[in-house]
Tab-separated table of C-alpha atoms and ligand atoms in Angstrom:
chain	number	residue	atom	x	y	z
P	1	MET	CA	1.067	36.909	6.867
P	2	THR	CA	-0.997	34.209	5.133
P	3	TYR	CA	0.354	30.657	4.871
P	4	ASP	CA	-0.352	28.431	1.883
P	5	VAL	CA	-1.071	24.914	3.122
P	6	THR	CA	-2.099	21.841	1.124
P	7	LEU	CA	-5.128	20.109	2.605
P	8	ILE	CA	-5.872	16.471	1.745
P	9	PRO	CA	-9.211	15.700	3.410
P	10	GLY	CA	-8.822	11.916	2.888
P	11	ASP	CA	-11.661	9.403	3.067
P	12	GLY	CA	-13.586	7.459	5.730
P	13	ILE	CA	-13.597	9.770	8.769
P	14	GLY	CA	-10.985	11.945	6.986
P	15	PRO	CA	-13.298	14.717	5.758
P	16	GLU	CA	-14.964	15.021	9.191
P	17	VAL	CA	-11.747	15.260	11.197
P	18	SER	CA	-10.051	17.469	8.570
P	19	GLU	CA	-12.892	19.954	8.744
P	20	ALA	CA	-12.515	19.975	12.527
P	21	ALA	CA	-8.768	20.642	12.315
P	22	VAL	CA	-9.253	23.428	9.749
P	23	ARG	CA	-11.829	25.111	12.013
P	24	VAL	CA	-9.437	24.977	14.986
P	25	VAL	CA	-6.527	26.430	12.975
P	26	GLU	CA	-8.809	29.220	11.760
P	27	ALA	CA	-9.938	29.886	15.331
P	28	THR	CA	-6.319	30.496	16.401
P	29	GLY	CA	-6.290	33.508	14.089
P	30	VAL	CA	-3.430	32.151	11.979
P	31	SER	CA	-4.305	33.023	8.397
P	32	VAL	CA	-4.141	30.022	6.076
P	33	ASN	CA	-4.959	29.743	2.400
P	34	TRP	CA	-5.953	26.056	2.128
P	35	HIS	CA	-5.216	24.324	-1.190
P	36	ARG	CA	-7.634	21.349	-1.179
P	37	VAL	CA	-6.540	18.331	-3.220
P	38	ASP	CA	-7.729	14.734	-3.272
P	39	ALA	CA	-5.831	11.471	-2.997
P	40	GLY	CA	-6.985	7.869	-2.570
P	41	ALA	CA	-9.449	5.427	-4.138
P	42	GLU	CA	-11.480	8.010	-6.070
P	43	CYS	CA	-8.324	9.247	-7.780
P	44	VAL	CA	-7.438	5.725	-8.892
P	45	ALA	CA	-10.680	5.627	-10.900
P	46	LYS	CA	-10.114	9.131	-12.319
P	47	TYR	CA	-6.343	9.361	-12.817
P	48	GLY	CA	-5.096	5.768	-12.516
P	49	THR	CA	-3.114	6.550	-9.359
P	50	PRO	CA	-4.069	7.208	-5.721
P	51	VAL	CA	-1.637	10.150	-5.677
P	52	PRO	CA	-2.066	12.448	-8.724
P	53	ASP	CA	0.890	14.694	-9.617
P	54	GLU	CA	-1.153	17.738	-8.664
P	55	VAL	CA	-1.087	16.588	-4.999
P	56	VAL	CA	2.675	16.197	-4.949
P	57	SER	CA	3.327	19.505	-6.727
P	58	SER	CA	0.948	21.340	-4.381
P	59	ILE	CA	2.876	20.052	-1.330
P	60	ILE	CA	6.239	20.808	-2.941
P	61	ASN	CA	5.083	24.383	-3.661
P	62	ASN	CA	3.532	24.998	-0.257
P	63	ARG	CA	6.052	22.890	1.715
P	64	VAL	CA	3.396	22.143	4.340
P	65	ALA	CA	0.412	19.770	4.185
P	66	LEU	CA	-2.323	18.675	6.559
P	67	LYS	CA	-3.694	15.272	5.635
P	68	GLY	CA	-6.722	13.265	6.698
P	69	PRO	CA	-6.481	9.460	6.680
P	70	ILE	CA	-6.770	7.598	3.377
P	71	THR	CA	-7.981	3.985	3.163
P	72	THR	CA	-5.514	1.375	1.950
P	73	PRO	CA	-7.159	-1.760	0.545
P	74	ILE	CA	-6.032	-4.884	2.400
P	75	GLY	CA	-4.315	-7.673	0.454
P	76	VAL	CA	-5.419	-6.477	-3.002
P	77	GLY	CA	-5.842	-3.268	-5.008
P	78	PHE	CA	-3.730	-0.132	-5.346
P	79	ALA	CA	-0.595	0.712	-3.353
P	80	SER	CA	-1.014	2.781	-0.181
P	81	ALA	CA	-1.497	6.473	-0.974
P	82	ASN	CA	0.046	7.246	2.409
P	83	VAL	CA	3.235	5.315	1.633
P	84	MET	CA	3.341	6.739	-1.909
P	85	LEU	CA	3.063	10.310	-0.634
P	86	ARG	CA	5.829	9.793	1.918
P	87	LYS	CA	8.060	8.280	-0.758
P	88	ARG	CA	7.394	10.823	-3.489
P	89	LEU	CA	7.990	13.709	-1.102
P	90	GLY	CA	11.043	12.150	0.544
P	91	LEU	CA	9.392	12.347	3.976
P	92	PHE	CA	11.881	10.087	5.688
P	93	ALA	CA	11.008	10.704	9.345
P	94	ASN	CA	7.656	10.057	10.958
P	95	ILE	CA	7.439	11.551	14.432
P	96	ARG	CA	4.719	10.237	16.715
P	97	PRO	CA	4.621	11.770	20.195
P	98	ALA	CA	2.484	10.007	22.800
P	99	HIS	CA	1.978	11.503	26.228
P	100	THR	CA	-0.588	11.034	28.946
P	101	MET	CA	-3.540	13.394	28.587
P	102	PRO	CA	-5.125	14.894	31.689
P	103	GLY	CA	-8.545	13.439	32.417
P	104	VAL	CA	-8.218	10.549	29.976
P	105	LYS	CA	-8.480	7.179	31.650
P	106	SER	CA	-5.468	5.046	30.762
P	107	ARG	CA	-3.281	2.510	32.514
P	108	TYR	CA	-0.443	4.944	33.239
P	109	ASP	CA	-0.343	8.569	34.255
P	110	ASN	CA	3.135	9.658	33.221
P	111	VAL	CA	3.847	8.370	29.728
P	112	ASP	CA	5.812	10.861	27.658
P	113	LEU	CA	7.545	9.225	24.731
P	114	VAL	CA	8.160	9.909	21.055
P	115	VAL	CA	8.339	7.225	18.394
P	116	ILE	CA	10.544	8.218	15.451
P	117	ARG	CA	9.789	5.879	12.575
P	118	GLU	CA	12.000	5.558	9.501
P	119	ASN	CA	9.514	6.190	6.729
P	120	SER	CA	11.184	5.351	3.446
P	121	GLU	CA	12.258	1.713	3.317
P	122	ASP	CA	12.186	-1.613	5.205
P	123	LEU	CA	9.303	-3.971	4.334
P	124	TYR	CA	7.429	-0.955	2.933
P	125	SER	CA	9.570	-1.012	-0.200
P	126	GLY	CA	6.583	-2.735	-1.867
P	127	LEU	CA	8.943	-5.260	-3.490
P	128	GLU	CA	6.966	-8.480	-3.384
P	129	HIS	CA	6.608	-11.255	-5.888
P	130	ILE	CA	5.340	-14.792	-6.261
P	131	VAL	CA	8.370	-17.041	-6.640
P	132	ILE	CA	6.264	-20.103	-7.489
P	133	PRO	CA	2.573	-20.567	-6.662
P	134	GLY	CA	2.331	-20.817	-2.888
P	135	VAL	CA	5.651	-19.063	-2.237
P	136	VAL	CA	5.910	-15.288	-1.906
P	137	GLU	CA	9.037	-13.231	-1.424
P	138	SER	CA	8.691	-9.853	0.289
P	139	LEU	CA	11.867	-7.794	0.437
P	140	LYS	CA	13.093	-5.863	3.436
P	141	ILE	CA	15.410	-3.143	2.168
P	142	ILE	CA	17.699	-1.404	4.653
P	143	THR	CA	20.324	1.099	3.524
P	144	GLU	CA	23.181	2.789	5.313
P	145	ALA	CA	22.073	6.155	3.907
P	146	ALA	CA	18.537	5.933	5.329
P	147	CYS	CA	19.677	4.550	8.702
P	148	THR	CA	22.314	7.271	9.055
P	149	ARG	CA	19.741	9.937	8.172
P	150	ILE	CA	17.136	8.712	10.678
P	151	GLY	CA	19.796	8.172	13.363
P	152	LYS	CA	21.048	11.745	13.029
P	153	TYR	CA	17.484	13.040	12.989
P	154	ALA	CA	16.596	11.153	16.199
P	155	PHE	CA	19.485	12.705	18.131
P	156	GLU	CA	18.868	16.153	16.665
P	157	TYR	CA	15.206	15.829	17.681
P	158	ALA	CA	16.247	14.780	21.206
P	159	ARG	CA	18.587	17.760	21.494
P	160	ARG	CA	16.079	20.273	20.117
P	161	ASN	CA	13.281	19.046	22.367
P	162	ARG	CA	15.441	18.701	25.482
P	163	ARG	CA	14.987	14.944	25.598
P	164	LYS	CA	17.506	12.843	27.513
P	165	LYS	CA	17.661	9.422	25.915
P	166	VAL	CA	17.293	7.655	22.562
P	167	THR	CA	16.327	3.972	22.453
P	168	ALA	CA	17.144	2.158	19.200
P	169	VAL	CA	14.622	-0.646	18.665
P	170	HIS	CA	15.735	-3.606	16.523
P	171	LYS	CA	15.752	-7.337	15.873
P	172	ALA	CA	19.451	-7.652	15.069
P	173	ASN	CA	19.689	-11.008	16.849
P	174	ILE	CA	17.711	-12.506	13.936
P	175	MET	CA	18.194	-10.012	11.072
P	176	LYS	CA	21.893	-9.687	11.743
P	177	LEU	CA	22.677	-7.902	8.496
P	178	ALA	CA	19.663	-5.605	8.043
P	179	ASP	CA	19.031	-4.615	11.648
P	180	GLY	CA	22.739	-4.957	12.314
P	181	LEU	CA	23.341	-2.168	9.779
P	182	PHE	CA	20.601	-0.077	11.404
P	183	LEU	CA	22.342	-0.432	14.800
P	184	GLU	CA	25.768	0.363	13.369
P	185	CYS	CA	24.426	3.665	11.999
P	186	LEU	CA	22.609	4.462	15.238
P	187	ARG	CA	25.754	3.846	17.284
P	188	ARG	CA	27.638	6.251	15.044
P	189	ALA	CA	24.946	8.907	15.539
P	190	ALA	CA	25.037	8.260	19.310
P	191	ARG	CA	28.797	8.832	19.425
P	192	GLU	CA	28.275	12.228	17.803
P	193	ALA	CA	25.760	13.213	20.511
P	194	PRO	CA	27.418	12.180	23.788
P	195	GLU	CA	25.161	14.459	25.832
P	196	ILE	CA	22.116	12.307	24.949
P	197	GLY	CA	21.785	8.854	26.524
P	198	TYR	CA	21.612	5.853	24.195
P	199	GLU	CA	20.365	2.302	24.592
P	200	GLU	CA	19.365	-0.561	22.317
P	201	MET	CA	16.413	-2.875	22.813
P	202	ILE	CA	15.084	-5.858	20.881
P	203	VAL	CA	11.622	-5.135	19.501
P	204	ASP	CA	9.781	-7.936	21.321
P	205	ALA	CA	11.314	-6.959	24.671
P	206	THR	CA	10.432	-3.345	23.846
P	207	CYS	CA	6.751	-4.289	23.501
P	208	MET	CA	6.803	-5.955	26.914
P	209	ASN	CA	8.625	-3.031	28.533
P	210	MET	CA	6.270	-0.489	26.955
P	211	VAL	CA	3.316	-2.309	28.482
P	212	LEU	CA	4.959	-2.903	31.876
P	213	ASN	CA	6.922	0.281	32.327
P	214	PRO	CA	6.337	2.884	29.568
P	215	GLU	CA	7.684	5.725	31.733
P	216	ARG	CA	11.237	4.491	31.102
P	217	PHE	CA	11.071	5.511	27.413
P	218	ASP	CA	11.916	8.912	25.997
P	219	VAL	CA	12.781	9.109	22.252
P	220	MET	CA	12.500	5.758	20.451
P	221	VAL	CA	13.856	5.280	16.936
P	222	MET	CA	13.172	2.307	14.687
P	223	GLU	CA	12.683	0.969	11.194
P	224	ASN	CA	9.413	1.421	9.334
P	225	LEU	CA	7.389	-1.669	10.303
P	226	TYR	CA	8.404	-1.710	13.982
P	227	GLY	CA	7.511	1.997	14.067
P	228	ASP	CA	4.079	1.365	12.603
P	229	ILE	CA	3.274	-1.259	15.223
P	230	LEU	CA	4.904	0.316	18.266
P	231	SER	CA	3.346	3.713	17.669
P	232	ASP	CA	-0.128	2.155	17.798
P	233	LEU	CA	0.952	0.439	21.002
P	234	ALA	CA	2.030	3.854	22.329
P	235	SER	CA	-1.390	5.273	21.370
P	236	GLY	CA	-3.035	2.506	23.370
P	237	LEU	CA	-1.003	3.511	26.425
P	238	ILE	CA	-2.393	7.042	26.452
P	239	GLY	CA	-6.055	6.421	25.668
P	240	GLY	CA	-6.284	5.351	22.044
P	241	LEU	CA	-5.772	6.283	18.433
P	242	GLY	CA	-8.137	9.235	18.656
P	243	LEU	CA	-5.471	11.198	20.553
P	244	THR	CA	-2.179	10.608	18.729
P	245	PRO	CA	-0.816	13.105	16.166
P	246	SER	CA	2.143	12.731	13.835
P	247	ALA	CA	4.504	14.710	11.651
P	248	ASN	CA	6.274	13.524	8.485
P	249	ILE	CA	9.461	15.455	7.884
P	250	GLY	CA	11.546	15.460	4.708
P	251	GLU	CA	15.001	16.513	3.622
P	252	THR	CA	13.639	18.800	0.949
P	253	GLY	CA	11.835	21.019	3.435
P	254	ALA	CA	8.388	19.516	2.810
P	255	ALA	CA	6.408	18.406	5.865
P	256	MET	CA	3.079	16.628	6.149
P	257	PHE	CA	0.998	16.365	9.297
P	258	GLU	CA	-1.530	13.585	9.905
P	259	ALA	CA	-3.166	11.533	12.657
P	260	VAL	CA	-1.655	8.144	13.499
P	261	HIS	CA	-5.069	6.515	13.048
P	262	GLY	CA	-6.494	5.238	9.763
P	263	SER	CA	-9.713	6.093	7.974
P	264	ALA	CA	-11.880	4.090	10.438
P	265	PRO	CA	-14.539	3.087	7.866
P	266	ASP	CA	-16.564	1.452	10.666
P	267	ILE	CA	-17.507	4.876	12.079
P	268	ALA	CA	-17.243	7.088	8.964
P	269	GLY	CA	-19.946	9.609	8.079
P	270	ARG	CA	-21.610	9.507	11.503
P	271	ASN	CA	-20.023	12.567	13.102
P	272	ILE	CA	-18.723	10.453	16.007
P	273	ALA	CA	-14.982	10.250	15.261
P	274	ASN	CA	-12.617	11.874	17.709
P	275	PRO	CA	-11.009	14.835	15.893
P	276	ILE	CA	-8.288	15.384	18.527
P	277	ALA	CA	-5.509	13.395	16.791
P	278	LEU	CA	-5.765	15.540	13.658
P	279	ILE	CA	-6.285	18.744	15.668
P	280	LEU	CA	-3.059	17.984	17.581
P	281	SER	CA	-1.385	17.208	14.237
P	282	ALA	CA	-2.458	20.684	13.100
P	283	GLY	CA	-0.856	21.943	16.344
P	284	LEU	CA	2.411	20.241	15.346
P	285	MET	CA	2.025	21.907	11.944
P	286	LEU	CA	1.700	25.352	13.562
P	287	LYS	CA	4.844	24.637	15.608
P	288	HIS	CA	6.651	23.656	12.398
P	289	MET	CA	5.528	26.975	10.876
P	290	ALA	CA	7.102	28.711	13.914
P	291	GLU	CA	3.664	29.774	15.198
P	292	PHE	CA	4.767	28.563	18.628
P	293	GLU	CA	2.265	30.536	20.668
P	294	GLN	CA	-0.721	29.378	18.633
P	295	ALA	CA	0.555	25.778	18.653
P	296	ALA	CA	0.749	25.909	22.451
P	297	ARG	CA	-2.787	27.338	22.619
P	298	VAL	CA	-4.158	24.438	20.552
P	299	GLU	CA	-2.458	21.871	22.803
P	300	ALA	CA	-3.676	23.683	25.939
P	301	ALA	CA	-7.250	23.919	24.615
P	302	VAL	CA	-7.328	20.173	23.919
P	303	GLN	CA	-5.926	19.429	27.379
P	304	ARG	CA	-8.469	21.707	28.997
P	305	VAL	CA	-11.436	20.058	27.263
P	306	LEU	CA	-10.100	16.608	28.136
P	307	SER	CA	-9.438	17.457	31.776
P	308	GLU	CA	-12.860	19.064	32.223
P	309	GLY	CA	-14.284	15.784	30.920
P	310	LYS	CA	-17.673	17.227	29.941
P	311	VAL	CA	-17.247	16.669	26.224
P	312	ARG	CA	-16.061	13.226	25.200
P	313	THR	CA	-16.376	11.297	21.975
P	314	LYS	CA	-17.368	7.636	21.970
P	315	ASP	CA	-13.784	6.286	21.924
P	316	LEU	CA	-13.193	8.203	25.193
P	317	GLY	CA	-16.289	6.752	26.812
P	318	GLY	CA	-18.698	9.627	26.076
P	319	ASP	CA	-21.387	10.362	23.539
P	320	SER	CA	-20.352	13.757	22.153
P	321	THR	CA	-20.133	14.245	18.407
P	322	THR	CA	-17.121	15.292	16.339
P	323	THR	CA	-18.699	18.720	15.971
P	324	GLU	CA	-19.339	19.105	19.718
P	325	MET	CA	-15.737	18.157	20.522
P	326	THR	CA	-14.458	20.660	17.937
P	327	ASP	CA	-16.755	23.407	19.257
P	328	ALA	CA	-15.543	22.760	22.814
P	329	ILE	CA	-11.883	22.998	21.760
P	330	ILE	CA	-12.557	26.229	19.879
P	331	ALA	CA	-14.372	27.643	22.928
P	332	ALA	CA	-11.392	26.671	25.136
P	333	LEU	CA	-9.026	28.488	22.765
F	1	ATP	P1	-4.997	1.753	8.778
F	1	ATP	O1	-4.645	0.459	8.163
F	1	ATP	O2	-5.203	2.850	7.769
F	1	ATP	O3	-4.111	2.133	9.926
F	1	ATP	P2	-6.988	0.523	10.446
F	1	ATP	O4	-8.307	0.031	9.971
F	1	ATP	O5	-5.914	-0.414	10.864
F	1	ATP	O6	-6.450	1.598	9.392
F	1	ATP	P3	-8.025	2.650	11.988
F	1	ATP	O7	-8.767	3.101	10.807
F	1	ATP	O8	-7.077	3.592	12.600
F	1	ATP	O9	-7.196	1.365	11.718
F	1	ATP	O10	-9.081	2.160	13.056
F	1	ATP	C1	-8.805	1.231	14.090
F	1	ATP	C2	-9.937	1.309	15.127
F	1	ATP	O11	-9.820	2.529	15.854
F	1	ATP	C3	-11.316	1.327	14.487
F	1	ATP	O12	-12.209	0.532	15.215
F	1	ATP	C4	-11.746	2.768	14.537
F	1	ATP	O13	-13.122	2.934	14.651
F	1	ATP	C5	-10.990	3.323	15.730
F	1	ATP	N1	-10.595	4.714	15.472
F	1	ATP	C6	-9.593	5.121	14.663
F	1	ATP	N2	-9.512	6.451	14.630
F	1	ATP	C7	-10.498	6.929	15.411
F	1	ATP	C8	-10.953	8.237	15.783
F	1	ATP	N3	-10.365	9.358	15.316
F	1	ATP	N4	-12.012	8.345	16.608
F	1	ATP	C9	-12.604	7.245	17.094
F	1	ATP	N5	-12.241	5.988	16.796
F	1	ATP	C10	-11.194	5.813	15.966
């Protein structure tokens, strides 16, 4: 069987790490017909949007996409292609697993948590305006429908992956209505899954506890902005952004897999980026496609290369190139 998969190489280090991930998928023997499409700054010049319709229709047709990072201009310029893609495809859940990797120096040796980030609303609604010069209003939108959906998903994920506890992260002491609604929906979902433990934690206390005692966390579910920040924190606990994959899952059956890291323009084009985050994202993609054995092989090959410690990119304290890391993972497969 041959799978049709949309490939968005992205920009910055995107094309380098995407090529690495494609090579690893091909080395597993899974047959993929890659549909390459572009999104991002170049498309704005050509089509007036960072996400041309052709990208969205390709993902809708194929139902699966692997995506390299795409730069979002800071403060000015076009809206984030990443956010636009998630919105247009209804990818409401962003799953970001972070677990300790053998052989990678980090502060803890038994972190194994999953951040589930609500992907569709919150301060990412993009609703901002200047009220009067010097005063800006930025709207945080929270709906019962989206909170219920992500709450249910978090418990379903916990059940499916034999996880024991869900922590709902919030700031309902200050945003009593918005985060209060989020908690109400989470409590409802928790009541429907009595076999899974449930706790609530304020986001600032969560940051402290993640740094002091990350082993206590299992599945963590939160609104969009908290999820963005805490998942980078989780990456830091296991050795950095170069190692953390993610999956975006939608109600319509579409799924998009990407690294947690951004386009890292500071190291782009030098063949020194760590490709592991996107390679592990491709592993999550294989699992989603029910290629469980091949997904497990990819994860095991990455772990083997990391634990041997001979090949390491710069972010892991070595001087191997992106290509050398990819070659080593393929050899370990
Ligand atoms: P975004 O806003 O898109 O998340 P960002 O600029 O905040 O992007 P990244 O692009 O993820 O963040 O980069 C943050 C830092 O991590 C940079 O210094 C970058 O070089 C480093 N980094 C990110 N990804 C990798 C990688 N795959 N390999 C090595 N270093 C990386």
